[in-house]
Amino acid sequence: MSGRLLKKVLQEHEESKQQIHHEEEEEDEESGARSSINPFDLLNEDDEDPEELEIDDETIVEKKNEDADHLSKNKSKKKKKKKKNKETASNVAKPEISLDETLEALGLSANSKQDKVQETKANADSSKKASSSRFFLEIDPKYLNLENELRRVYGSKAMRSFESGTQGGGSSRLGRGGRRGVHHITKTVLISPKENWSRWDRSFSMEFLETKDGNNYFRYTHSASYEQAQRAFQAAQAIHDLNGVASVLIHHPYHIESLITMADYFKFVGEHDMAADAIGKCLYGLERAWHPMFTPFQGNCRLDFNHDTNKLFFKTLFTHMRNMDRRGCHRSALEVCKFLLSLDTSDPVGALFCVDYFALRAEEYAWLEQFSEEYRNDNSLWLFPNFSYSLAIARVFLEKMESSSSSEATHIDTSKSSSLDLMKQALKLHPTVLRKLVDKVPLKDQVWTKILKHSYFRSGESKIMSLDHLINIYVERNYLIWRLPDVQKLLRSAADLVIESLEQDGTEAESWLCVRKEAFSAENNQYSHLSTHDFSDSMPTLPPDNLQNFVANPRMVGGDQMGEGGGQQQAPPPPPRDLANRHALAVLMESILPWAHYGDEGDDAHHQPDNNG
């Protein structure tokens, strides 16, 4: 505590004593006048306000004579003066409180500064530990907006001309709900809503569950109207009625499952813009339902995937990320990928196998290295096929950046392994990746044929089911990066050195095989639910005839479903679809749609083709 402030407190303390002593002397001189006052009127003196005293005195004036009136006014003035002095004294200090107690109440004890510094250091250390584990997953909202990156890539002028050309031709028939009036659309972070979108109907919301380990846990909840829409959707799904699904959106424009179903349909017919528009409406509704405490961009909010109501948010975000990748917005896709990883650390949708690809495409090489060092997982990230190769590629470009800026006396970090060493390590750990890359990229140079003849790179399977699954996902997701000449040159040099090293030490191959078996066991494949197709850039389409077979409205297929009076009869559920003599790709695409039905296990006997003639 400073000397000036201490002197001021002591001076005010002495003035309050003198003022109260002077007040007591005035009360002794006027004790004769107080004898005529009713003592019961003074019981509530401390609880009354000055305004209430004035009102009571005015009532007494109307009932008493002039002498009593004069005495009552003097009483009121003295009471006001006394109460004012008491309030002043109480605001300054109380005479019963000692100096030490006063300093303690002000938090200015002799050891308070030291204690405060120690407490601040402890809080800083704890907050530093809590934030260091998640700060690399903090999302920058300005990169989440797809349109912002499109403007950076193509320029604002090109974007304005594109928006003016598509503004009138946007999808206005999906989920508009028949509302043609102009209404205000609230801006959101994840998506830029369009003016023709319906007003947010508040059919679902988000509730706060708990706080655990510094993270806040939330869950989506559905209203009664949303549950009603869900039942209508399931009824349309049961009879394979796509028009019934679309009719749900007329009355419930933000029913998530209906929007996702329509997005899948538009994707299969080649209407990718309308598919992205449907996913955008999902994100708009899901963000509008956020809880006030839900601040996911700081990396401390969790949505447990085990809650069924949360699963659609993960699915929608993952689809939105793929749409961003299709439009070349890899920086925005990286932010969405970080968002998915921060929501649930168990990574239920496989965002961990996309983050390296988007980081490389967005040229976030230093961030990728930092992420691989600090992200917590059961295994070290460099053991995964995608990170073992992507870290080597990231180091290539970082070395180029360091060499180009060496003229500016930039210090080159020699503590980290070189790109060549990292690539050699990746090839020794996952040699089967090389053959798959040669076939997928493709790499047609004759030198690759010679390299693949070596026994270490000859096989395309590791005989470990979980590892082969991850390798297939990596090659399908990242093969485009291997078309860069610098990356191919690094791979070729590393492969030659690996062959030379293996010929010198015959036991090295067995050592790396033990590492693979220990890191990836067939009994613990936590990513077996991931489909390789979800990480592919290909956009499958179906012939119109095959598409019509599983999306046609049953009420429009035949006229025998209408009664004589024009009333519609209840149509029985259609039988399971026959798979005989059908195109394999058509069946695969058909099975993805939620209303596709091929019969239960108990129906196999009834729908099994007769092979005996």
Coordinates of C-alpha atoms in Angstrom, one line a residue:
M1 CA 0.0 0.0 0.0
S2 CA 1.4 3.4 -0.9
G3 CA 2.1 6.0 1.8
R4 CA -0.2 8.6 0.3
L5 CA -3.2 6.2 0.3
L6 CA -2.5 5.1 3.9
K7 CA -2.2 8.7 5.1
K8 CA -5.6 9.5 3.4
V9 CA -7.3 6.5 5.1
L10 CA -6.0 7.5 8.5
Q11 CA -7.0 11.2 8.1
E12 CA -10.6 10.2 7.1
H13 CA -10.7 7.8 10.1
E14 CA -9.9 10.7 12.5
E15 CA -12.4 13.1 10.9
S16 CA -15.2 10.5 11.3
K17 CA -14.4 10.3 15.1
Q18 CA -14.5 14.1 15.5
Q19 CA -17.7 14.4 13.5
I20 CA -19.5 11.7 15.6
H21 CA -18.3 13.3 18.8
H22 CA -19.7 16.7 17.7
E23 CA -23.0 15.0 16.9
E24 CA -23.2 13.5 20.4
E25 CA -22.7 17.0 22.0
E26 CA -25.6 18.4 20.0
E27 CA -27.9 15.6 21.1
D28 CA -27.1 16.3 24.8
E29 CA -28.0 20.0 24.4
E30 CA -31.4 19.2 22.8
S31 CA -32.5 16.4 25.2
G32 CA -35.2 18.6 26.6
A33 CA -36.9 19.0 23.2
R34 CA -36.8 15.2 22.6
S35 CA -38.8 14.4 25.7
S36 CA -42.1 15.3 23.9
I37 CA -41.4 12.9 21.0
N38 CA -43.1 9.5 21.1
P39 CA -40.2 7.0 21.7
F40 CA -42.0 4.3 19.6
D41 CA -41.6 6.5 16.5
L42 CA -37.9 6.0 16.8
L43 CA -37.9 2.2 16.6
N44 CA -38.0 2.2 12.8
E45 CA -35.8 5.2 12.4
D46 CA -32.8 3.3 10.9
D47 CA -35.1 1.5 8.3
E48 CA -36.7 4.7 7.0
D49 CA -35.5 6.7 4.1
P50 CA -35.5 10.5 4.3
E51 CA -38.3 10.7 1.8
E52 CA -40.5 8.5 4.0
L53 CA -39.7 10.7 7.1
E54 CA -40.9 13.7 5.2
I55 CA -44.2 12.0 4.3
D56 CA -44.8 11.0 7.9
D57 CA -44.1 14.5 9.2
E58 CA -46.5 16.0 6.7
T59 CA -49.2 13.7 8.1
I60 CA -48.5 14.9 11.6
V61 CA -48.7 18.5 10.5
E62 CA -52.3 18.1 9.3
K63 CA -53.3 16.6 12.7
K64 CA -51.5 18.9 15.2
N65 CA -51.4 22.6 16.0
E66 CA -48.8 25.1 15.0
D67 CA -46.6 24.6 18.0
A68 CA -46.5 20.8 17.5
D69 CA -46.0 21.5 13.8
H70 CA -42.9 23.7 14.5
L71 CA -41.5 21.1 16.8
S72 CA -42.1 18.3 14.3
K73 CA -40.3 20.2 11.5
N74 CA -37.3 20.7 13.8
K75 CA -37.4 17.0 14.6
S76 CA -37.4 16.1 10.9
K77 CA -34.5 18.3 10.0
K78 CA -32.4 17.0 12.9
K79 CA -33.2 13.4 11.9
K80 CA -32.1 14.1 8.3
K81 CA -28.9 15.7 9.5
K82 CA -28.3 12.8 11.9
K83 CA -28.9 10.2 9.2
K84 CA -26.7 12.0 6.7
N85 CA -23.9 12.2 9.2
K86 CA -24.2 8.5 9.9
E87 CA -24.1 7.6 6.2
T88 CA -21.0 9.7 5.7
A89 CA -19.3 8.1 8.7
S90 CA -20.2 4.6 7.5
N91 CA -18.9 5.3 4.0
V92 CA -15.6 6.5 5.3
A93 CA -14.8 4.0 8.1
K94 CA -16.2 2.5 11.3
P95 CA -14.5 3.5 14.5
E96 CA -14.5 -0.1 15.9
I97 CA -12.4 -1.4 13.0
S98 CA -8.7 -1.4 13.6
L99 CA -6.1 -0.3 11.0
D100 CA -5.0 -3.9 10.4
E101 CA -8.6 -5.0 9.8
T102 CA -9.1 -2.0 7.4
L103 CA -6.1 -2.9 5.4
E104 CA -7.1 -6.5 5.3
A105 CA -10.6 -5.6 4.1
L106 CA -9.0 -3.6 1.3
G107 CA -6.8 -6.5 0.4
L108 CA -3.6 -4.5 1.1
S109 CA -2.0 -6.4 3.9
A110 CA 1.8 -6.5 4.2
N111 CA 2.0 -9.9 2.6
S112 CA -0.9 -9.4 0.1
K113 CA 1.3 -8.3 -2.7
Q114 CA 3.5 -11.3 -2.5
D115 CA 0.5 -13.7 -2.1
K116 CA -1.1 -12.1 -5.1
V117 CA 2.0 -12.5 -7.2
Q118 CA 2.2 -16.2 -6.2
E119 CA -1.5 -16.8 -6.9
T120 CA -1.1 -15.1 -10.3
K121 CA 1.9 -17.3 -11.2
A122 CA 0.0 -20.4 -10.2
N123 CA -3.1 -19.4 -12.3
A124 CA -0.8 -18.6 -15.2
D125 CA 0.9 -21.9 -15.0
S126 CA -2.3 -23.9 -14.8
S127 CA -3.9 -21.9 -17.6
K128 CA -0.8 -22.3 -19.7
K129 CA -0.9 -26.1 -19.3
A130 CA -4.6 -26.2 -20.1
S131 CA -4.2 -23.9 -23.2
S132 CA -1.0 -25.4 -24.5
S133 CA -2.8 -28.7 -25.2
R134 CA -5.5 -27.1 -27.3
F135 CA -4.3 -23.8 -28.7
F136 CA -3.2 -25.4 -31.9
L137 CA -6.9 -26.5 -32.4
E138 CA -8.2 -22.9 -31.9
I139 CA -10.2 -21.9 -35.0
D140 CA -9.9 -18.6 -36.7
P141 CA -13.5 -17.7 -37.7
K142 CA -12.4 -15.6 -40.6
Y143 CA -11.2 -18.7 -42.4
L144 CA -14.3 -20.6 -41.8
N145 CA -16.3 -18.6 -44.3
L146 CA -16.1 -20.2 -47.7
E147 CA -16.7 -16.9 -49.5
N148 CA -13.8 -15.2 -47.9
E149 CA -11.4 -17.7 -49.3
L150 CA -13.0 -17.6 -52.7
R151 CA -12.4 -13.8 -52.7
R152 CA -8.8 -14.3 -51.8
V153 CA -8.3 -16.9 -54.5
Y154 CA -10.3 -15.4 -57.4
G155 CA -10.7 -11.8 -56.3
S156 CA -13.7 -9.7 -55.2
K157 CA -14.6 -8.7 -58.7
A158 CA -14.9 -12.3 -60.0
M159 CA -16.9 -13.2 -56.9
R160 CA -19.4 -10.3 -57.4
S161 CA -20.0 -11.3 -61.0
F162 CA -20.5 -14.9 -59.9
E163 CA -22.9 -14.0 -57.1
S164 CA -24.9 -11.7 -59.4
G165 CA -25.2 -14.5 -62.0
T166 CA -26.4 -17.1 -59.4
Q167 CA -28.5 -15.0 -57.1
G168 CA -31.6 -15.4 -59.1
G169 CA -31.1 -19.0 -60.0
G170 CA -30.4 -20.3 -56.6
S171 CA -32.3 -23.2 -55.0
S172 CA -35.5 -21.5 -53.7
R173 CA -37.7 -24.5 -53.9
L174 CA -36.0 -26.6 -51.3
G175 CA -37.3 -25.9 -47.8
R176 CA -38.7 -22.5 -48.5
G177 CA -41.9 -23.4 -46.8
G178 CA -44.0 -21.2 -49.2
R179 CA -42.8 -18.0 -47.6
R180 CA -42.1 -15.4 -50.2
G181 CA -42.0 -12.4 -47.9
V182 CA -38.7 -10.6 -47.1
H183 CA -37.3 -11.3 -43.7
H184 CA -34.1 -10.7 -41.9
I185 CA -31.5 -13.6 -42.1
T186 CA -29.2 -13.7 -39.1
K187 CA -25.5 -13.9 -40.1
T188 CA -23.6 -17.0 -38.9
V189 CA -20.0 -18.0 -38.8
L190 CA -20.0 -21.4 -40.4
I191 CA -22.0 -20.5 -43.4
S192 CA -23.3 -17.4 -45.2
P193 CA -27.1 -17.7 -45.4
K194 CA -29.0 -16.8 -48.5
E195 CA -31.9 -14.4 -48.5
N196 CA -34.3 -16.9 -49.9
W197 CA -33.8 -19.3 -47.0
S198 CA -36.6 -19.8 -44.5
R199 CA -36.7 -18.1 -41.1
W200 CA -35.1 -20.2 -38.4
D201 CA -38.0 -22.1 -36.7
R202 CA -36.2 -23.0 -33.4
S203 CA -37.2 -26.6 -33.8
F204 CA -34.1 -27.8 -31.9
S205 CA -31.7 -26.3 -29.4
M206 CA -28.6 -27.1 -27.4
E207 CA -28.3 -27.8 -23.7
F208 CA -25.3 -27.6 -21.4
L209 CA -24.4 -30.9 -19.7
E210 CA -21.3 -30.4 -17.5
T211 CA -17.8 -29.1 -17.2
K212 CA -15.0 -31.6 -16.9
D213 CA -11.2 -31.1 -17.2
G214 CA -11.7 -27.5 -18.2
N215 CA -14.0 -28.5 -21.1
N216 CA -17.7 -27.7 -21.4
Y217 CA -19.9 -30.5 -22.7
F218 CA -23.1 -29.9 -24.7
R219 CA -25.9 -31.9 -26.4
Y220 CA -28.5 -31.0 -29.1
T221 CA -32.1 -31.4 -28.0
H222 CA -35.2 -31.7 -30.2
S223 CA -38.6 -30.0 -29.7
A224 CA -42.0 -31.6 -30.1
S225 CA -42.4 -30.2 -33.6
Y226 CA -39.0 -31.6 -34.7
E227 CA -40.0 -35.0 -33.4
Q228 CA -43.2 -34.8 -35.4
A229 CA -41.1 -34.0 -38.5
Q230 CA -38.8 -36.9 -37.7
R231 CA -41.8 -39.3 -37.7
A232 CA -43.0 -38.0 -41.0
F233 CA -39.5 -38.4 -42.4
Q234 CA -39.3 -42.0 -41.2
A235 CA -42.7 -42.8 -42.8
A236 CA -41.5 -41.4 -46.1
Q237 CA -38.2 -43.3 -45.8
A238 CA -40.1 -46.6 -45.1
I239 CA -41.9 -46.4 -48.5
H240 CA -38.9 -45.0 -50.4
D241 CA -40.8 -41.8 -51.1
L242 CA -38.4 -39.0 -52.0
N243 CA -41.2 -36.6 -52.6
G244 CA -42.5 -37.4 -49.1
V245 CA -39.0 -36.4 -47.8
A246 CA -39.2 -33.1 -49.7
S247 CA -42.7 -32.5 -48.3
V248 CA -41.3 -32.7 -44.8
L249 CA -39.1 -29.7 -45.7
I250 CA -42.1 -27.6 -46.8
H251 CA -43.5 -27.6 -43.2
H252 CA -40.1 -28.1 -41.4
P253 CA -37.5 -26.4 -43.5
Y254 CA -34.7 -27.2 -41.0
H255 CA -35.2 -30.9 -40.5
I256 CA -31.6 -32.1 -40.7
E257 CA -32.1 -35.6 -41.9
S258 CA -34.4 -34.6 -44.7
L259 CA -31.9 -31.9 -45.8
I260 CA -29.0 -34.5 -45.8
T261 CA -31.2 -36.9 -47.8
M262 CA -31.9 -34.3 -50.4
A263 CA -28.3 -33.3 -50.5
D264 CA -27.4 -36.9 -51.3
Y265 CA -30.0 -37.0 -54.0
F266 CA -28.7 -33.8 -55.6
K267 CA -25.2 -35.1 -55.5
F268 CA -26.1 -38.3 -57.3
V269 CA -27.9 -36.4 -60.1
G270 CA -25.0 -34.0 -60.5
E271 CA -26.5 -30.9 -58.9
H272 CA -23.6 -30.2 -56.6
D273 CA -24.5 -26.6 -55.9
M274 CA -28.0 -27.6 -54.7
A275 CA -26.4 -30.3 -52.6
A276 CA -24.1 -27.8 -51.0
D277 CA -27.1 -25.4 -50.5
A278 CA -28.9 -28.1 -48.5
I279 CA -25.9 -28.8 -46.4
G280 CA -25.5 -25.0 -45.8
K281 CA -29.1 -24.9 -44.5
C282 CA -28.2 -27.7 -42.1
L283 CA -25.3 -25.7 -40.7
Y284 CA -27.3 -22.6 -40.5
G285 CA -29.9 -24.3 -38.3
L286 CA -27.4 -26.1 -36.2
E287 CA -25.4 -22.9 -35.5
R288 CA -28.5 -20.9 -34.6
A289 CA -29.3 -23.5 -32.0
W290 CA -26.0 -23.1 -30.2
H291 CA -26.0 -22.6 -26.4
P292 CA -24.8 -19.1 -25.2
M293 CA -21.9 -20.9 -23.5
F294 CA -20.9 -22.8 -26.6
T295 CA -17.8 -21.1 -27.8
P296 CA -16.2 -23.8 -29.9
F297 CA -13.6 -21.6 -31.6
Q298 CA -11.5 -21.6 -28.4
G299 CA -11.1 -25.4 -28.4
N300 CA -12.7 -26.0 -25.0
C301 CA -16.2 -27.1 -26.0
R302 CA -17.1 -30.8 -26.6
L303 CA -20.0 -32.6 -28.3
D304 CA -20.0 -36.2 -27.4
F305 CA -20.6 -38.3 -30.5
N306 CA -22.2 -41.0 -28.4
H307 CA -25.3 -38.8 -28.1
D308 CA -27.5 -39.5 -31.1
T309 CA -28.6 -35.9 -31.5
N310 CA -25.0 -34.8 -31.9
K311 CA -24.1 -37.2 -34.7
L312 CA -25.8 -35.2 -37.4
F313 CA -23.6 -32.2 -36.6
F314 CA -20.5 -34.2 -37.2
K315 CA -21.9 -35.6 -40.4
T316 CA -22.9 -32.2 -41.7
L317 CA -19.6 -30.6 -40.9
F318 CA -17.7 -33.5 -42.6
T319 CA -19.8 -33.1 -45.7
H320 CA -19.3 -29.3 -45.7
M321 CA -15.6 -29.9 -45.4
R322 CA -15.6 -32.1 -48.5
N323 CA -17.6 -29.4 -50.4
M324 CA -15.0 -26.9 -49.5
D325 CA -12.3 -29.2 -50.8
R326 CA -14.2 -29.6 -54.1
R327 CA -14.2 -25.9 -54.6
G328 CA -10.5 -25.5 -53.8
C329 CA -10.9 -23.8 -50.4
H330 CA -8.4 -25.8 -48.5
R331 CA -7.7 -23.2 -45.8
S332 CA -11.3 -23.1 -44.9
A333 CA -11.5 -26.9 -45.0
L334 CA -8.5 -27.1 -42.6
E335 CA -10.4 -24.9 -40.1
V336 CA -13.5 -27.2 -40.3
C337 CA -11.2 -30.2 -39.8
K338 CA -9.7 -28.6 -36.7
F339 CA -13.3 -27.9 -35.6
L340 CA -14.2 -31.6 -35.9
L341 CA -11.1 -32.7 -33.9
S342 CA -11.8 -30.2 -31.1
L343 CA -15.5 -31.3 -30.7
D344 CA -14.7 -34.9 -29.9
T345 CA -11.1 -36.1 -29.3
S346 CA -12.0 -39.7 -30.2
D347 CA -12.3 -38.5 -33.8
P348 CA -15.5 -40.4 -34.8
V349 CA -15.6 -39.2 -38.4
G350 CA -11.8 -39.6 -39.2
A351 CA -10.9 -35.9 -39.4
L352 CA -7.4 -37.0 -38.4
F353 CA -6.9 -38.5 -41.8
C354 CA -7.8 -35.2 -43.6
V355 CA -6.0 -32.7 -41.5
D356 CA -2.5 -33.4 -42.9
Y357 CA -3.8 -33.1 -46.5
F358 CA -5.6 -29.8 -46.0
A359 CA -2.6 -28.4 -44.1
L360 CA -0.3 -29.3 -47.0
R361 CA -2.7 -27.8 -49.6
A362 CA -3.2 -24.7 -47.5
E363 CA 0.7 -24.4 -47.1
E364 CA 0.4 -24.6 -43.3
Y365 CA 3.6 -26.6 -43.0
A366 CA 4.9 -25.3 -39.7
W367 CA 1.4 -25.8 -38.1
L368 CA 1.4 -29.4 -39.3
E369 CA 4.7 -30.1 -37.5
Q370 CA 3.5 -28.4 -34.4
F371 CA 0.2 -30.3 -34.5
S372 CA 2.0 -33.7 -34.9
E373 CA 4.2 -32.9 -31.8
E374 CA 1.4 -31.7 -29.5
Y375 CA -1.7 -33.6 -30.4
R376 CA -2.5 -36.2 -27.9
N377 CA -3.3 -39.7 -29.1
D378 CA -2.8 -43.3 -28.2
N379 CA 0.0 -43.7 -30.7
S380 CA 2.5 -41.1 -31.9
L381 CA 1.1 -39.5 -35.0
W382 CA 4.2 -40.2 -37.0
L383 CA 3.2 -43.9 -36.9
F384 CA 0.1 -43.3 -39.0
P385 CA 0.7 -43.6 -42.7
N386 CA -0.7 -40.2 -43.5
F387 CA 1.5 -38.3 -41.0
S388 CA 4.7 -40.3 -41.6
Y389 CA 4.6 -39.2 -45.3
S390 CA 3.0 -35.8 -44.9
L391 CA 5.6 -34.7 -42.3
A392 CA 8.3 -35.5 -44.8
I393 CA 6.6 -33.5 -47.5
A394 CA 6.0 -30.5 -45.1
R395 CA 9.7 -30.6 -44.2
V396 CA 10.6 -30.4 -47.9
F397 CA 8.8 -27.1 -48.3
L398 CA 10.0 -25.7 -45.0
E399 CA 13.6 -26.4 -46.1
K400 CA 12.9 -24.5 -49.3
M401 CA 11.5 -21.6 -47.4
E402 CA 14.5 -21.6 -45.1
S403 CA 17.0 -21.7 -47.9
S404 CA 15.3 -18.9 -49.8
S405 CA 15.4 -16.7 -46.7
S406 CA 19.0 -17.6 -45.8
S407 CA 20.2 -14.4 -47.2
E408 CA 18.3 -12.6 -44.4
A409 CA 20.3 -14.5 -41.8
T410 CA 17.4 -16.7 -40.8
H411 CA 18.5 -19.4 -38.4
I412 CA 17.8 -22.9 -39.8
D413 CA 16.6 -25.4 -37.2
T414 CA 19.1 -28.3 -37.3
S415 CA 17.5 -30.1 -34.4
K416 CA 14.8 -31.6 -36.6
S417 CA 15.3 -34.4 -39.0
S418 CA 15.7 -33.6 -42.7
S419 CA 13.0 -34.3 -45.3
L420 CA 15.1 -37.1 -46.7
D421 CA 15.5 -38.8 -43.3
L422 CA 11.8 -38.5 -42.7
M423 CA 10.9 -40.0 -46.1
K424 CA 13.3 -42.9 -45.5
Q425 CA 11.7 -43.6 -42.2
A426 CA 8.2 -43.4 -43.8
L427 CA 9.2 -45.9 -46.5
K428 CA 10.7 -48.3 -44.0
L429 CA 7.6 -48.1 -41.7
H430 CA 5.0 -48.3 -44.5
P431 CA 6.6 -49.8 -47.6
T432 CA 3.3 -50.9 -49.2
V433 CA 2.3 -47.3 -49.7
L434 CA 4.8 -47.0 -52.6
R435 CA 3.2 -49.5 -54.8
K436 CA -0.3 -48.1 -54.2
L437 CA 1.0 -44.6 -55.0
V438 CA 2.7 -45.7 -58.2
D439 CA -0.7 -47.2 -59.4
K440 CA -2.9 -44.3 -58.2
V441 CA -0.9 -41.1 -59.1
P442 CA 0.2 -42.7 -61.5
L443 CA 4.0 -42.8 -61.7
K444 CA 5.0 -44.1 -65.1
D445 CA 8.7 -43.6 -65.1
Q446 CA 10.7 -46.8 -65.6
V447 CA 12.7 -46.1 -62.5
W448 CA 9.7 -47.0 -60.4
T449 CA 9.4 -50.3 -62.0
K450 CA 12.9 -51.1 -61.0
I451 CA 12.3 -50.0 -57.4
L452 CA 9.1 -52.0 -57.1
K453 CA 11.0 -55.2 -58.1
H454 CA 12.9 -55.1 -54.8
S455 CA 11.5 -57.6 -52.3
Y456 CA 10.8 -54.8 -49.7
F457 CA 8.5 -52.9 -52.0
R458 CA 7.1 -55.7 -54.0
S459 CA 4.0 -56.4 -52.0
G460 CA 1.0 -54.1 -51.9
E461 CA -0.5 -55.5 -48.7
S462 CA 1.0 -55.5 -45.2
K463 CA -1.2 -58.4 -44.0
I464 CA -2.3 -56.2 -41.1
M465 CA -6.0 -55.4 -41.7
S466 CA -6.1 -52.2 -39.7
L467 CA -3.0 -50.8 -41.3
D468 CA -4.1 -51.7 -44.8
H469 CA -7.3 -49.9 -44.2
L470 CA -5.5 -46.7 -43.1
I471 CA -3.1 -46.9 -46.1
N472 CA -6.0 -47.2 -48.5
I473 CA -7.6 -44.1 -47.0
Y474 CA -4.3 -42.2 -47.2
V475 CA -3.7 -43.0 -50.8
E476 CA -7.2 -42.1 -51.8
R477 CA -7.1 -38.8 -49.9
N478 CA -3.5 -37.6 -50.6
Y479 CA -2.5 -39.0 -54.0
L480 CA -2.8 -35.6 -55.7
I481 CA 0.1 -34.2 -53.7
W482 CA 2.4 -36.8 -55.1
R483 CA 2.1 -35.3 -58.6
L484 CA 4.4 -32.5 -57.6
P485 CA 7.9 -33.0 -59.1
D486 CA 9.8 -32.0 -55.9
V487 CA 7.8 -34.6 -53.9
Q488 CA 8.5 -37.3 -56.5
K489 CA 12.2 -36.5 -56.6
L490 CA 12.3 -36.9 -52.8
L491 CA 10.5 -40.2 -52.9
R492 CA 12.8 -41.6 -55.5
S493 CA 16.0 -40.6 -53.6
A494 CA 14.6 -42.0 -50.3
A495 CA 13.6 -45.3 -52.0
D496 CA 17.1 -45.8 -53.4
L497 CA 18.7 -45.1 -50.0
V498 CA 16.3 -47.5 -48.3
I499 CA 17.2 -50.3 -50.7
E500 CA 20.9 -49.7 -50.1
S501 CA 20.4 -49.7 -46.4
L502 CA 18.4 -52.9 -46.4
E503 CA 21.0 -54.7 -48.5
Q504 CA 23.7 -53.7 -45.9
D505 CA 21.7 -54.8 -42.9
G506 CA 19.4 -57.8 -43.4
T507 CA 17.8 -57.5 -39.9
E508 CA 16.5 -54.0 -40.4
A509 CA 13.4 -55.2 -42.3
E510 CA 12.4 -57.5 -39.4
S511 CA 12.8 -54.7 -36.9
W512 CA 10.4 -52.4 -38.8
L513 CA 8.0 -55.3 -39.2
C514 CA 7.9 -55.6 -35.4
V515 CA 7.2 -51.9 -35.1
R516 CA 4.2 -52.2 -37.5
K517 CA 2.7 -55.2 -35.7
E518 CA 3.0 -53.5 -32.3
A519 CA 1.6 -50.2 -33.4
F520 CA -1.3 -51.6 -35.5
S521 CA -2.9 -54.7 -34.2
A522 CA -5.8 -56.4 -36.0
E523 CA -7.8 -56.6 -32.7
N524 CA -7.8 -52.9 -32.1
N525 CA -9.0 -51.2 -35.3
Q526 CA -10.8 -48.2 -34.0
Y527 CA -11.2 -46.7 -37.5
S528 CA -12.9 -49.7 -39.1
H529 CA -16.1 -47.8 -39.4
L530 CA -14.5 -45.3 -41.8
S531 CA -15.2 -45.8 -45.5
T532 CA -12.6 -45.2 -48.1
H533 CA -15.2 -43.6 -50.3
D534 CA -15.7 -40.8 -47.7
F535 CA -12.1 -39.6 -48.4
S536 CA -12.3 -39.8 -52.2
D537 CA -12.5 -36.8 -54.6
S538 CA -14.6 -38.7 -57.1
M539 CA -18.2 -37.6 -57.5
P540 CA -20.3 -40.7 -58.4
T541 CA -23.3 -40.4 -60.6
L542 CA -25.9 -42.9 -61.8
P543 CA -27.7 -43.3 -65.1
P544 CA -31.2 -41.8 -65.0
D545 CA -32.9 -45.2 -65.4
N546 CA -31.1 -46.7 -62.3
L547 CA -31.7 -43.5 -60.3
Q548 CA -35.4 -43.6 -61.1
N549 CA -35.7 -47.1 -59.7
F550 CA -35.0 -46.1 -56.1
V551 CA -36.1 -42.4 -55.9
A552 CA -39.4 -42.5 -57.8
N553 CA -42.6 -41.7 -55.9
P554 CA -44.6 -44.9 -55.4
R555 CA -47.8 -42.9 -55.8
M556 CA -46.8 -41.9 -59.3
V557 CA -45.5 -45.2 -60.6
G558 CA -49.0 -46.8 -61.3
G559 CA -52.6 -45.7 -61.4
D560 CA -53.9 -48.7 -59.6
Q561 CA -53.2 -47.1 -56.2
M562 CA -56.0 -44.6 -56.6
G563 CA -59.5 -45.6 -55.6
E564 CA -62.6 -45.0 -57.7
G565 CA -63.6 -42.0 -55.7
G566 CA -60.3 -40.4 -56.3
G567 CA -59.1 -41.0 -52.8
Q568 CA -55.7 -42.4 -52.2
Q569 CA -55.4 -45.8 -50.7
Q570 CA -52.7 -46.9 -48.3
A571 CA -50.0 -48.6 -50.4
P572 CA -48.2 -51.6 -48.9
P573 CA -44.5 -51.3 -48.4
P574 CA -42.6 -52.4 -51.5
P575 CA -40.7 -55.6 -51.4
P576 CA -36.9 -55.6 -51.0
R577 CA -35.0 -54.9 -54.1
D578 CA -33.6 -57.7 -56.2
L579 CA -29.8 -57.5 -56.7
A580 CA -29.7 -60.0 -59.5
N581 CA -28.4 -58.8 -62.9
R582 CA -27.8 -55.3 -61.7
H583 CA -24.8 -53.0 -62.1
A584 CA -22.5 -53.2 -59.1
L585 CA -21.8 -49.4 -59.0
A586 CA -25.6 -48.7 -59.2
V587 CA -26.2 -51.0 -56.2
L588 CA -23.4 -49.4 -54.2
M589 CA -24.7 -45.9 -54.8
E590 CA -28.2 -47.0 -54.1
S591 CA -27.3 -48.6 -50.7
I592 CA -26.0 -45.2 -49.5
L593 CA -29.4 -43.6 -49.6
P594 CA -31.3 -44.1 -46.3
W595 CA -34.5 -45.4 -47.9
A596 CA -32.8 -48.2 -49.8
H597 CA -34.0 -51.6 -48.5
Y598 CA -32.7 -55.0 -49.4
G599 CA -34.6 -57.0 -46.8
D600 CA -33.8 -58.4 -43.4
E601 CA -32.2 -61.6 -42.5
G602 CA -35.5 -63.3 -42.1
D603 CA -36.5 -62.3 -45.7
D604 CA -33.6 -64.1 -47.3
A605 CA -35.6 -67.3 -47.7
H606 CA -38.5 -65.5 -49.4
H607 CA -36.4 -63.5 -51.8
Q608 CA -33.6 -65.9 -52.6
P609 CA -33.4 -66.7 -56.3
D610 CA -34.1 -70.3 -57.2
N611 CA -31.0 -71.9 -58.6
N612 CA -32.7 -75.2 -59.1
G613 CA -34.9 -74.0 -61.9

